[in-house]
């Protein structure tokens, strides 16, 4: 009996040690250094969301990332609460992380309020268009004519199928950094629009409220949020 108890004690010790070892040696991934508040504000602005400066921005982003990637948490309400965000703010930050390639091909299920891995079928559809969208930055016509099944006779049908596929992926949040115009079936790319603005405009944080404003170089505007005058220099050196 004593020997049995001794062996049981050793066995339980190994179990406890194994659990402790697993927890302390779990690999924790960290947020990439290219995540910053200014680019988040630009990203939010692209989707029509005005976001003010937030002194807790990096704390929130790190917490959201840690919960999704390291803790495998999928409940958006719980993630928002733990990160100190509103529900909609949390969704926008998750989309930004996705745009920065931080959380892989997961999507936001708004109906159930969770983050999900995409299915093999959705992944195959996403893979079909990824290069066209993120490398080539093609419009729908250009994508359609590059597909092997396209001919001069069926180009319109293929274009419609491409649009429906992209709308499906966009509605599920599996593609990011684009706005799909359903009226004229065109694609607005965040990265393209950002570079267009950089040629003629300077994006300035309002000194009063922190909101982003696009201002012509050497010009002044009133902040669209608090009405304070925001000025832009003539050259980029003055911004440094």
Coordinates of N, CA, C and O in Angstrom, one line a residue, residues 20 50 110 122 139 152 192 204 231:
X20 N 2.7 22.4 -16.0 CA 3.5 23.6 -15.7 C 4.5 23.9 -16.9 O 4.6 25.0 -17.3
X50 N -13.9 57.9 -38.6 CA -13.0 58.9 -38.0 C -12.6 58.4 -36.6 O -13.4 58.2 -35.7
X110 N -20.0 38.4 -37.9 CA -20.8 39.4 -37.1 C -22.1 38.9 -36.6 O -22.5 39.4 -35.5
X122 N -13.7 28.2 -48.8 CA -13.4 29.7 -48.8 C -11.9 30.0 -49.1 O -11.6 30.9 -49.8
X139 N -8.6 45.5 -61.7 CA -10.1 45.7 -61.7 C -10.7 44.4 -62.1 O -10.1 43.5 -62.6
X152 N -13.9 35.6 -75.6 CA -14.6 36.9 -76.0 C -16.1 36.7 -75.9 O -16.8 37.7 -75.8
X192 N -3.5 51.9 -53.1 CA -3.4 52.8 -54.3 C -3.9 54.2 -53.9 O -3.3 55.2 -54.3
X204 N -2.4 65.2 -41.8 CA -2.0 65.9 -40.6 C -2.9 65.6 -39.4 O -4.1 65.6 -39.6
X231 N -2.8 73.2 -40.6 CA -2.0 73.7 -41.7 C -1.0 72.6 -42.1 O -0.5 71.8 -41.3

